[in-house]
mmCIF file of C-alpha atoms in Angstrom:
data_model
loop_
_atom_site.group_PDB
_atom_site.id
_atom_site.type_symbol
_atom_site.label_atom_id
_atom_site.label_comp_id
_atom_site.label_asym_id
_atom_site.label_seq_id
_atom_site.Cartn_x
_atom_site.Cartn_y
_atom_site.Cartn_z
ATOM 1 C CA MET H 6 -32.732 -12.965 62.518
ATOM 2 C CA THR H 7 -29.695 -15.215 62.444
ATOM 3 C CA ALA H 8 -26.112 -14.028 62.094
ATOM 4 C CA LEU H 9 -25.834 -16.247 58.995
ATOM 5 C CA THR H 10 -28.728 -14.449 57.318
ATOM 6 C CA GLU H 11 -27.135 -11.080 58.027
ATOM 7 C CA GLU H 12 -23.820 -12.276 56.606
ATOM 8 C CA LEU H 13 -25.463 -13.633 53.447
ATOM 9 C CA LYS H 14 -27.211 -10.319 52.865
ATOM 10 C CA ARG H 15 -23.774 -8.732 52.446
ATOM 11 C CA GLY H 16 -23.004 -11.093 49.576
ATOM 12 C CA LEU H 17 -20.561 -13.927 49.005
ATOM 13 C CA ASP H 18 -17.401 -14.379 46.961
ATOM 14 C CA ALA H 19 -19.373 -16.624 44.609
ATOM 15 C CA PRO H 20 -23.099 -17.299 44.263
ATOM 16 C CA ILE H 21 -24.588 -20.228 46.139
ATOM 17 C CA CYS H 22 -26.884 -20.794 43.188
ATOM 18 C CA LEU H 23 -25.948 -19.583 39.736
ATOM 19 C CA THR H 24 -28.834 -19.985 37.305
ATOM 20 C CA TRP H 25 -27.875 -20.127 33.641
ATOM 21 C CA GLU H 26 -30.455 -20.070 30.889
ATOM 22 C CA LEU H 27 -28.569 -21.702 28.018
ATOM 23 C CA THR H 28 -31.100 -20.907 25.315
ATOM 24 C CA TYR H 29 -34.468 -19.265 24.750
ATOM 25 C CA ALA H 30 -35.355 -22.008 22.261
ATOM 26 C CA CYS H 31 -38.149 -24.245 23.506
ATOM 27 C CA ASN H 32 -40.535 -26.769 22.012
ATOM 28 C CA LEU H 33 -43.225 -25.885 24.550
ATOM 29 C CA ALA H 34 -45.037 -22.621 25.236
ATOM 30 C CA CYS H 35 -45.896 -22.731 28.934
ATOM 31 C CA VAL H 36 -48.282 -19.954 29.864
ATOM 32 C CA HIS H 37 -46.253 -18.973 32.943
ATOM 33 C CA CYS H 38 -42.785 -19.119 31.349
ATOM 34 C CA LEU H 39 -40.506 -16.708 33.242
ATOM 35 C CA SER H 40 -38.367 -15.936 30.197
ATOM 36 C CA SER H 41 -41.115 -15.961 27.528
ATOM 37 C CA SER H 42 -39.106 -18.667 25.778
ATOM 38 C CA GLY H 43 -39.792 -20.148 22.386
ATOM 39 C CA ARG H 44 -37.392 -18.818 19.765
ATOM 40 C CA ARG H 45 -33.606 -19.026 19.909
ATOM 41 C CA ASP H 46 -31.781 -15.687 20.156
ATOM 42 C CA PRO H 47 -29.110 -15.490 17.414
ATOM 43 C CA ARG H 48 -26.800 -13.694 19.872
ATOM 44 C CA GLU H 49 -26.517 -16.773 22.121
ATOM 45 C CA LEU H 50 -23.136 -17.414 23.682
ATOM 46 C CA SER H 51 -21.024 -19.650 21.467
ATOM 47 C CA THR H 52 -19.725 -22.992 22.698
ATOM 48 C CA ASP H 53 -16.298 -21.480 23.363
ATOM 49 C CA GLU H 54 -17.823 -18.539 25.256
ATOM 50 C CA ALA H 55 -19.960 -20.896 27.330
ATOM 51 C CA ARG H 56 -16.938 -23.066 28.140
ATOM 52 C CA ALA H 57 -15.091 -19.932 29.279
ATOM 53 C CA VAL H 58 -17.957 -19.080 31.653
ATOM 54 C CA ILE H 59 -17.695 -22.575 33.121
ATOM 55 C CA ASP H 60 -13.951 -22.042 33.593
ATOM 56 C CA GLU H 61 -14.764 -18.895 35.576
ATOM 57 C CA MET H 62 -17.177 -20.872 37.733
ATOM 58 C CA ARG H 63 -14.420 -23.363 38.490
ATOM 59 C CA ALA H 64 -12.019 -20.564 39.432
ATOM 60 C CA LEU H 65 -14.654 -18.971 41.676
ATOM 61 C CA GLN H 66 -15.326 -22.390 43.229
ATOM 62 C CA VAL H 67 -19.000 -22.320 42.298
ATOM 63 C CA PHE H 68 -20.324 -25.583 43.696
ATOM 64 C CA TYR H 69 -23.023 -26.090 41.091
ATOM 65 C CA VAL H 70 -24.847 -24.326 38.298
ATOM 66 C CA ASN H 71 -28.594 -24.565 37.745
ATOM 67 C CA ILE H 72 -29.118 -24.780 33.977
ATOM 68 C CA GLY H 73 -32.422 -23.989 32.344
ATOM 69 C CA GLY H 74 -33.932 -22.215 29.374
ATOM 70 C CA GLY H 75 -35.967 -22.492 27.282
ATOM 71 C CA GLU H 76 -35.285 -26.139 26.932
ATOM 72 C CA PRO H 77 -31.523 -26.501 27.479
ATOM 73 C CA THR H 78 -31.198 -29.883 25.797
ATOM 74 C CA ILE H 79 -32.156 -28.257 22.472
ATOM 75 C CA ARG H 80 -28.682 -26.741 22.235
ATOM 76 C CA PRO H 81 -26.545 -29.069 20.090
ATOM 77 C CA ASP H 82 -23.601 -28.572 22.453
ATOM 78 C CA PHE H 83 -25.602 -29.298 25.624
ATOM 79 C CA TYR H 84 -23.765 -32.504 26.482
ATOM 80 C CA GLU H 85 -20.387 -30.995 25.630
ATOM 81 C CA LEU H 86 -21.032 -28.161 28.083
ATOM 82 C CA LEU H 87 -22.449 -30.540 30.683
ATOM 83 C CA HIS H 88 -19.323 -32.680 30.592
ATOM 84 C CA HIS H 89 -17.001 -29.669 30.545
ATOM 85 C CA ALA H 90 -18.623 -28.527 33.793
ATOM 86 C CA THR H 91 -18.666 -31.873 35.569
ATOM 87 C CA ASP H 92 -15.133 -32.745 34.423
ATOM 88 C CA ASN H 93 -13.999 -29.531 36.108
ATOM 89 C CA GLY H 94 -15.774 -30.118 39.393
ATOM 90 C CA VAL H 95 -18.764 -27.856 38.709
ATOM 91 C CA GLY H 96 -21.933 -29.789 39.436
ATOM 92 C CA VAL H 97 -24.865 -29.345 37.069
ATOM 93 C CA LYS H 98 -28.535 -29.270 37.948
ATOM 94 C CA PHE H 99 -30.666 -28.829 34.874
ATOM 95 C CA SER H 100 -34.379 -28.338 34.382
ATOM 96 C CA THR H 101 -36.067 -29.954 31.409
ATOM 97 C CA ASN H 102 -39.521 -30.741 30.089
ATOM 98 C CA GLY H 103 -38.187 -34.234 29.394
ATOM 99 C CA SER H 104 -38.977 -34.237 25.688
ATOM 100 C CA ARG H 105 -35.398 -35.036 24.690
ATOM 101 C CA ILE H 106 -34.546 -37.639 27.319
ATOM 102 C CA ASP H 107 -34.901 -40.934 25.491
ATOM 103 C CA ARG H 108 -33.549 -44.251 26.753
ATOM 104 C CA ASP H 109 -30.039 -43.696 25.403
ATOM 105 C CA ASP H 110 -29.818 -40.172 26.843
ATOM 106 C CA ALA H 111 -31.073 -41.435 30.200
ATOM 107 C CA ILE H 112 -28.286 -44.032 30.246
ATOM 108 C CA ARG H 113 -25.723 -41.388 29.303
ATOM 109 C CA LEU H 114 -26.965 -39.071 32.051
ATOM 110 C CA ALA H 115 -26.933 -41.848 34.632
ATOM 111 C CA ALA H 116 -23.241 -42.363 33.866
ATOM 112 C CA THR H 117 -22.388 -38.656 34.273
ATOM 113 C CA PRO H 118 -21.244 -37.680 37.796
ATOM 114 C CA TYR H 119 -22.284 -34.485 39.610
ATOM 115 C CA THR H 120 -25.461 -34.236 37.540
ATOM 116 C CA ASP H 121 -28.963 -33.653 38.841
ATOM 117 C CA ILE H 122 -32.124 -33.451 36.741
ATOM 118 C CA GLN H 123 -35.420 -31.704 37.354
ATOM 119 C CA ILE H 124 -38.387 -32.809 35.259
ATOM 120 C CA SER H 125 -40.970 -30.038 35.147
ATOM 121 C CA ILE H 126 -44.687 -30.702 35.417
ATOM 122 C CA ASP H 127 -47.473 -28.439 36.628
ATOM 123 C CA GLY H 128 -50.241 -30.896 37.253
ATOM 124 C CA ALA H 129 -50.578 -34.370 38.733
ATOM 125 C CA ASP H 130 -52.731 -35.341 35.771
ATOM 126 C CA GLU H 131 -52.814 -34.621 32.064
ATOM 127 C CA THR H 132 -55.730 -32.176 32.197
ATOM 128 C CA THR H 133 -54.240 -29.884 34.828
ATOM 129 C CA ASN H 134 -50.684 -30.039 33.501
ATOM 130 C CA ASP H 135 -51.408 -29.684 29.795
ATOM 131 C CA ALA H 136 -53.611 -26.617 30.336
ATOM 132 C CA VAL H 137 -50.431 -24.822 31.429
ATOM 133 C CA ARG H 138 -47.637 -26.613 29.563
ATOM 134 C CA GLY H 139 -49.358 -27.687 26.343
ATOM 135 C CA PRO H 140 -50.982 -30.822 24.893
ATOM 136 C CA GLY H 141 -49.008 -34.012 25.375
ATOM 137 C CA SER H 142 -46.501 -32.489 27.791
ATOM 138 C CA PHE H 143 -47.601 -34.583 30.778
ATOM 139 C CA ALA H 144 -47.187 -37.870 28.906
ATOM 140 C CA THR H 145 -43.801 -36.715 27.610
ATOM 141 C CA ALA H 146 -42.592 -35.890 31.124
ATOM 142 C CA LEU H 147 -43.715 -39.271 32.458
ATOM 143 C CA THR H 148 -41.863 -41.021 29.634
ATOM 144 C CA ALA H 149 -38.681 -39.164 30.597
ATOM 145 C CA MET H 150 -39.176 -40.247 34.227
ATOM 146 C CA ASP H 151 -39.667 -43.841 33.098
ATOM 147 C CA ASN H 152 -36.452 -43.670 31.067
ATOM 148 C CA LEU H 153 -34.453 -42.240 33.974
ATOM 149 C CA ALA H 154 -35.832 -44.849 36.345
ATOM 150 C CA ALA H 155 -35.020 -47.662 33.902
ATOM 151 C CA ALA H 156 -31.461 -46.316 33.590
ATOM 152 C CA ASP H 157 -31.055 -46.333 37.394
ATOM 153 C CA PHE H 158 -30.321 -42.621 37.334
ATOM 154 C CA GLY H 159 -31.193 -42.262 40.999
ATOM 155 C CA PRO H 160 -33.406 -39.734 42.780
ATOM 156 C CA PHE H 161 -34.069 -37.128 40.095
ATOM 157 C CA LYS H 162 -36.367 -34.242 40.989
ATOM 158 C CA ILE H 163 -39.934 -33.513 39.959
ATOM 159 C CA SER H 164 -40.335 -29.744 39.818
ATOM 160 C CA VAL H 165 -43.746 -28.106 40.161
ATOM 161 C CA VAL H 166 -44.776 -24.443 40.074
ATOM 162 C CA MET H 167 -47.591 -23.974 42.572
ATOM 163 C CA THR H 168 -50.879 -22.643 41.165
ATOM 164 C CA ARG H 169 -54.444 -22.469 42.417
ATOM 165 C CA GLN H 170 -55.232 -25.301 39.989
ATOM 166 C CA ASN H 171 -52.638 -27.767 41.314
ATOM 167 C CA ILE H 172 -52.441 -27.041 45.049
ATOM 168 C CA PRO H 173 -55.384 -29.449 45.579
ATOM 169 C CA GLN H 174 -53.051 -32.101 44.080
ATOM 170 C CA LEU H 175 -50.227 -31.770 46.617
ATOM 171 C CA ASP H 176 -50.674 -35.299 47.961
ATOM 172 C CA ARG H 177 -50.797 -36.674 44.430
ATOM 173 C CA PHE H 178 -47.518 -34.954 43.548
ATOM 174 C CA GLU H 179 -45.962 -36.515 46.627
ATOM 175 C CA ALA H 180 -47.273 -39.936 45.606
ATOM 176 C CA LEU H 181 -45.865 -39.489 42.089
ATOM 177 C CA ALA H 182 -42.441 -38.638 43.481
ATOM 178 C CA ASP H 183 -42.590 -41.657 45.809
ATOM 179 C CA ARG H 184 -43.522 -43.883 42.880
ATOM 180 C CA TYR H 185 -40.278 -42.983 41.103
ATOM 181 C CA GLY H 186 -38.095 -42.644 44.193
ATOM 182 C CA ALA H 187 -37.761 -38.999 43.183
ATOM 183 C CA GLU H 188 -37.507 -35.797 45.201
ATOM 184 C CA LEU H 189 -40.381 -33.341 45.007
ATOM 185 C CA ARG H 190 -39.475 -29.680 44.472
ATOM 186 C CA LEU H 191 -42.171 -27.017 44.696
ATOM 187 C CA THR H 192 -41.586 -23.428 43.599
ATOM 188 C CA ARG H 193 -43.525 -20.202 43.714
ATOM 189 C CA LEU H 194 -45.308 -18.773 40.690
ATOM 190 C CA ARG H 195 -43.859 -15.383 39.744
ATOM 191 C CA PRO H 196 -45.604 -12.813 37.528
ATOM 192 C CA ALA H 197 -42.642 -12.639 35.127
ATOM 193 C CA GLY H 198 -42.409 -13.297 31.394
ATOM 194 C CA ARG H 199 -45.629 -14.825 30.119
ATOM 195 C CA GLY H 200 -46.472 -15.390 33.767
ATOM 196 C CA ALA H 201 -47.242 -11.673 34.004
ATOM 197 C CA ASP H 202 -50.329 -12.272 31.861
ATOM 198 C CA SER H 203 -51.448 -15.491 33.557
ATOM 199 C CA TRP H 204 -50.554 -14.691 37.170
ATOM 200 C CA HIS H 205 -53.971 -13.328 38.142
ATOM 201 C CA GLN H 206 -55.580 -16.567 36.943
ATOM 202 C CA LEU H 207 -52.980 -18.912 38.367
ATOM 203 C CA HIS H 208 -51.624 -17.598 41.652
ATOM 204 C CA PRO H 209 -52.880 -19.378 44.791
ATOM 205 C CA THR H 210 -55.662 -17.971 46.927
ATOM 206 C CA GLN H 211 -55.046 -16.888 50.518
ATOM 207 C CA ASP H 212 -56.654 -20.083 51.820
ATOM 208 C CA GLN H 213 -54.428 -22.149 49.544
ATOM 209 C CA GLN H 214 -51.322 -20.362 50.807
ATOM 210 C CA LEU H 215 -52.251 -21.378 54.340
ATOM 211 C CA GLU H 216 -52.834 -24.952 53.161
ATOM 212 C CA LEU H 217 -49.441 -24.989 51.407
ATOM 213 C CA TYR H 218 -47.654 -23.565 54.458
ATOM 214 C CA HIS H 219 -48.915 -26.289 56.787
ATOM 215 C CA TRP H 220 -48.374 -29.004 54.156
ATOM 216 C CA LEU H 221 -44.733 -27.961 53.796
ATOM 217 C CA LEU H 222 -44.181 -27.711 57.557
ATOM 218 C CA ASP H 223 -45.241 -31.336 57.839
ATOM 219 C CA ARG H 224 -42.834 -32.341 55.042
ATOM 220 C CA PRO H 225 -39.394 -30.773 55.581
ATOM 221 C CA HIS H 226 -38.003 -33.238 53.009
ATOM 222 C CA VAL H 227 -39.918 -31.493 50.197
ATOM 223 C CA LEU H 228 -37.622 -29.006 48.464
ATOM 224 C CA THR H 229 -38.684 -25.418 47.787
ATOM 225 C CA GLY H 230 -35.554 -23.492 46.785
ATOM 226 C CA ASP H 231 -36.480 -21.132 49.648
ATOM 227 C CA SER H 232 -39.133 -19.596 47.392
ATOM 228 C CA PHE H 233 -41.991 -19.496 49.926
ATOM 229 C CA PHE H 234 -40.386 -17.464 52.704
ATOM 230 C CA HIS H 235 -43.278 -14.973 52.462
ATOM 231 C CA LEU H 236 -45.452 -17.708 54.023
ATOM 232 C CA ASN H 237 -43.466 -17.581 57.267
ATOM 233 C CA ALA H 238 -45.672 -14.712 58.443
ATOM 234 C CA LEU H 239 -48.461 -17.271 58.876
ATOM 235 C CA GLY H 240 -47.076 -18.815 62.052
ATOM 236 C CA ASP H 241 -44.370 -19.084 64.670
ATOM 237 C CA GLU H 242 -42.429 -21.723 62.732
ATOM 238 C CA ASN H 243 -40.373 -20.886 59.649
ATOM 239 C CA LEU H 244 -40.137 -23.112 56.608
ATOM 240 C CA PRO H 245 -36.677 -24.568 55.980
ATOM 241 C CA GLY H 246 -34.399 -22.222 54.046
ATOM 242 C CA LEU H 247 -32.399 -19.012 54.228
ATOM 243 C CA ASN H 248 -35.498 -16.826 54.598
ATOM 244 C CA LEU H 249 -34.245 -13.919 52.521
ATOM 245 C CA CYS H 250 -34.245 -12.447 49.041
ATOM 246 C CA GLY H 251 -30.867 -13.585 47.723
ATOM 247 C CA ALA H 252 -30.874 -11.466 44.552
ATOM 248 C CA GLY H 253 -27.327 -10.271 43.831
ATOM 249 C CA ARG H 254 -26.235 -11.550 47.229
ATOM 250 C CA VAL H 255 -26.224 -15.332 46.954
ATOM 251 C CA VAL H 256 -27.988 -15.899 43.616
ATOM 252 C CA CYS H 257 -28.049 -14.437 40.118
ATOM 253 C CA LEU H 258 -28.804 -15.438 36.545
ATOM 254 C CA ILE H 259 -26.916 -15.528 33.259
ATOM 255 C CA ASP H 260 -29.206 -15.411 30.232
ATOM 256 C CA PRO H 261 -28.501 -16.989 26.813
ATOM 257 C CA ILE H 262 -26.735 -13.888 25.454
ATOM 258 C CA GLY H 263 -24.570 -13.486 28.549
ATOM 259 C CA ASP H 264 -26.491 -10.753 30.368
ATOM 260 C CA VAL H 265 -26.264 -11.136 34.152
ATOM 261 C CA TYR H 266 -29.352 -10.379 36.248
ATOM 262 C CA ALA H 267 -29.590 -10.053 40.012
ATOM 263 C CA CYS H 268 -32.680 -12.226 40.272
ATOM 264 C CA PRO H 269 -33.481 -15.351 38.235
ATOM 265 C CA PHE H 270 -37.082 -14.175 38.117
ATOM 266 C CA VAL H 271 -36.594 -10.541 37.019
ATOM 267 C CA LEU H 272 -35.268 -10.401 33.475
ATOM 268 C CA HIS H 273 -35.512 -6.652 33.113
ATOM 269 C CA ASP H 274 -32.974 -3.935 32.362
ATOM 270 C CA GLU H 275 -33.435 -2.444 35.841
ATOM 271 C CA PHE H 276 -31.924 -5.611 37.312
ATOM 272 C CA LYS H 277 -29.213 -6.229 34.735
ATOM 273 C CA ALA H 278 -25.749 -5.986 36.291
ATOM 274 C CA GLY H 279 -23.562 -6.534 33.222
ATOM 275 C CA ASN H 280 -22.585 -9.138 30.642
ATOM 276 C CA VAL H 281 -20.115 -12.013 30.711
ATOM 277 C CA ARG H 282 -18.658 -10.654 27.457
ATOM 278 C CA ASP H 283 -17.620 -7.440 29.253
ATOM 279 C CA THR H 284 -14.063 -6.939 30.449
ATOM 280 C CA GLY H 285 -13.451 -9.173 33.456
ATOM 281 C CA GLY H 286 -16.268 -11.538 32.519
ATOM 282 C CA PHE H 287 -18.780 -12.894 34.984
ATOM 283 C CA THR H 288 -16.311 -12.601 37.854
ATOM 284 C CA ALA H 289 -16.110 -8.814 37.516
ATOM 285 C CA VAL H 290 -19.895 -8.518 37.317
ATOM 286 C CA TRP H 291 -20.432 -10.595 40.460
ATOM 287 C CA LYS H 292 -17.740 -8.923 42.508
ATOM 288 C CA SER H 293 -17.952 -5.271 41.507
ATOM 289 C CA SER H 294 -21.092 -4.336 39.557
ATOM 290 C CA ASP H 295 -22.851 -1.237 40.851
ATOM 291 C CA LEU H 296 -26.187 -3.064 41.065
ATOM 292 C CA PHE H 297 -24.883 -5.962 43.135
ATOM 293 C CA THR H 298 -22.979 -3.572 45.398
ATOM 294 C CA GLU H 299 -26.201 -1.641 46.022
ATOM 295 C CA LEU H 300 -28.247 -4.782 46.709
ATOM 296 C CA ARG H 301 -25.699 -5.895 49.309
ATOM 297 C CA GLN H 302 -26.239 -2.767 51.380
ATOM 298 C CA PRO H 303 -28.759 -2.764 54.266
ATOM 299 C CA GLN H 304 -32.266 -2.478 52.867
ATOM 300 C CA SER H 305 -35.153 -0.494 54.320
ATOM 301 C CA ALA H 306 -38.261 -2.312 55.470
ATOM 302 C CA GLY H 307 -40.266 0.509 53.887
ATOM 303 C CA ALA H 308 -44.022 0.157 54.178
ATOM 304 C CA CYS H 309 -43.577 -3.160 56.006
ATOM 305 C CA ALA H 310 -41.622 -1.616 58.896
ATOM 306 C CA SER H 311 -44.689 -1.355 61.115
ATOM 307 C CA CYS H 312 -45.748 -4.961 60.551
ATOM 308 C CA GLY H 313 -44.851 -7.357 63.331
ATOM 309 C CA GLN H 314 -44.186 -10.135 60.816
ATOM 310 C CA PHE H 315 -41.423 -8.413 58.815
ATOM 311 C CA ASP H 316 -38.628 -10.440 60.418
ATOM 312 C CA ALA H 317 -40.485 -13.613 59.457
ATOM 313 C CA CYS H 318 -41.247 -12.820 55.811
ATOM 314 C CA GLN H 319 -38.631 -10.124 55.006
ATOM 315 C CA GLY H 320 -41.228 -8.239 52.972
ATOM 316 C CA GLY H 321 -41.596 -11.031 50.449
ATOM 317 C CA CYS H 322 -40.363 -11.504 46.896
ATOM 318 C CA MET H 323 -38.766 -8.723 44.857
ATOM 319 C CA ALA H 324 -39.823 -10.291 41.549
ATOM 320 C CA ALA H 325 -43.456 -10.626 42.638
ATOM 321 C CA LYS H 326 -43.517 -6.962 43.626
ATOM 322 C CA PHE H 327 -41.711 -5.629 40.573
ATOM 323 C CA PHE H 328 -43.808 -7.223 37.834
ATOM 324 C CA THR H 329 -47.092 -6.455 39.593
ATOM 325 C CA GLY H 330 -46.094 -2.790 39.748
ATOM 326 C CA LEU H 331 -45.593 -2.599 43.526
ATOM 327 C CA PRO H 332 -42.674 -0.732 45.138
ATOM 328 C CA LEU H 333 -39.766 -2.954 46.143
ATOM 329 C CA ASP H 334 -39.988 -1.721 49.756
ATOM 330 C CA GLY H 335 -43.718 -2.391 49.858
ATOM 331 C CA PRO H 336 -45.657 -5.532 50.784
ATOM 332 C CA ASP H 337 -45.615 -8.672 48.675
ATOM 333 C CA PRO H 338 -48.676 -8.898 46.369
ATOM 334 C CA GLU H 339 -49.436 -12.231 48.051
ATOM 335 C CA CYS H 340 -48.792 -10.935 51.576
ATOM 336 C CA VAL H 341 -50.509 -13.466 53.826
ATOM 337 C CA SER H 342 -51.685 -10.684 56.114
ATOM 338 C CA GLY H 343 -53.477 -9.064 53.183
ATOM 339 C CA HIS H 344 -51.346 -5.914 53.155
ATOM 340 C CA GLY H 345 -50.660 -6.269 49.427
ATOM 341 C CA GLU H 346 -54.275 -6.324 48.316
ATOM 342 C CA ALA H 347 -55.046 -2.588 48.394
ATOM 343 C CA PRO H 348 -51.818 -1.415 46.709
ATOM 344 C CA LEU H 349 -52.187 -4.166 44.096
ATOM 345 C CA ALA H 350 -55.733 -3.080 43.294
ATOM 346 C CA ALA H 351 -54.522 0.491 42.868
ATOM 347 C CA VAL H 352 -51.929 -0.377 40.216
ATOM 348 C CA ALA H 353 -53.077 0.302 36.677
ATOM 349 C CA ALA H 354 -52.334 -2.608 34.343
ATOM 350 C CA ALA H 355 -50.642 -0.281 31.853
ATOM 351 C CA SER H 356 -48.142 0.883 34.467
ATOM 352 C CA ARG H 357 -46.782 -2.578 35.301
ATOM 353 C CA PRO H 358 -43.214 -3.145 34.087
ATOM 354 C CA GLN H 359 -42.902 -5.356 31.027
ATOM 355 C CA PRO H 360 -40.147 -7.928 30.430
ATOM 356 C CA THR H 361 -37.217 -6.492 28.485
ATOM 357 C CA SER H 362 -37.497 -9.130 25.770
ATOM 358 C CA ASN H 363 -40.010 -11.684 24.537
ATOM 359 C CA HIS H 364 -38.919 -14.810 22.697
ATOM 360 C CA SER H 365 -42.369 -16.363 22.379
ATOM 361 C CA LYS H 366 -43.158 -18.034 19.096
ATOM 362 C CA PRO H 367 -45.660 -16.200 16.887
ATOM 363 C CA VAL H 368 -48.446 -18.521 18.024
ATOM 364 C CA PRO H 369 -50.924 -17.272 20.627
ATOM 365 C CA VAL H 370 -50.367 -18.747 24.074
ATOM 366 C CA SER H 371 -53.683 -19.091 25.870
ATOM 367 C CA LEU H 372 -54.429 -20.466 29.305
ATOM 368 C CA GLY H 373 -57.973 -21.345 28.327
ATOM 369 C CA PRO H 374 -60.622 -22.343 30.858
ATOM 370 C CA THR H 375 -59.269 -22.810 34.380
ATOM 371 C CA ARG H 376 -60.751 -24.185 37.564
ATOM 372 C CA VAL H 377 -60.837 -21.657 40.404
#
């Protein structure tokens, strides 16, 4: 284990990646949505409060903020907040379904410095994508990509959550990114939010994890956000990245009402460190919350201590363990050595933790038939 990894585990003065969900409002209802988005929360941070958070980021010298939702562009003040950040030297990376990026918006975004865009899709074709993200969502995303390309935005990102349905399309995703001169970013499916209900149908098989590992090794230019470090136990070569769980150490999340969570994928009271509306704001939460202080202490390898691959995979993902009901010091539910299978089978569905809040619209979200 590198000295850098050990240093990062003790935490930094400011997060490397600060994720900020601006709103729970969303015009889609993706079946794996981490935050169960759909309806706006009336307690959302006001424009002035959001600007104050950005001012704190500038003072902390946060290099960039990763904005999401919901669909962040739904907020009427989205562009005001975007420009307040970039004008103050805080870069913005925002994830969008593309539904609100018309030609004029694409031109405006292309003229905004320090701005990066991720267009989310979950299939390389309409059938695969729309089964997860909803009818028409694939065509909408492609239109947004066309608009950004026509505006000479530059190499935007195409962001894909890996599922057992779309892993056979890896080469097609790469071809799509090449077609637009875009960067491909693949992320891991977590059983959080509505994803807790669809995870068992969507998460990759063991054979597919091996396929993904070797595919990524051959393509170090493909971005992953360090979300597949559990795959490092498959071989002698690690995937690019920090190879650690950065929750409360180098990453965290601010939700639409200002609550600060250690992990962007665990929106649950057990991982809530405070609120930006509290005395001292976000800065006080990051630097002195009890939860973050605890997470920055040396962690036990627990049940994984006897496994020869612990240094490679670090025991896997905290979010994946938590929402499947596994102990945080136990094996990852997708442990590539199979150590998570027995404990996962022993967990009763009723005992799995549930997300603290659900902002889904009162319309059933169904995955429907899926290809295994």
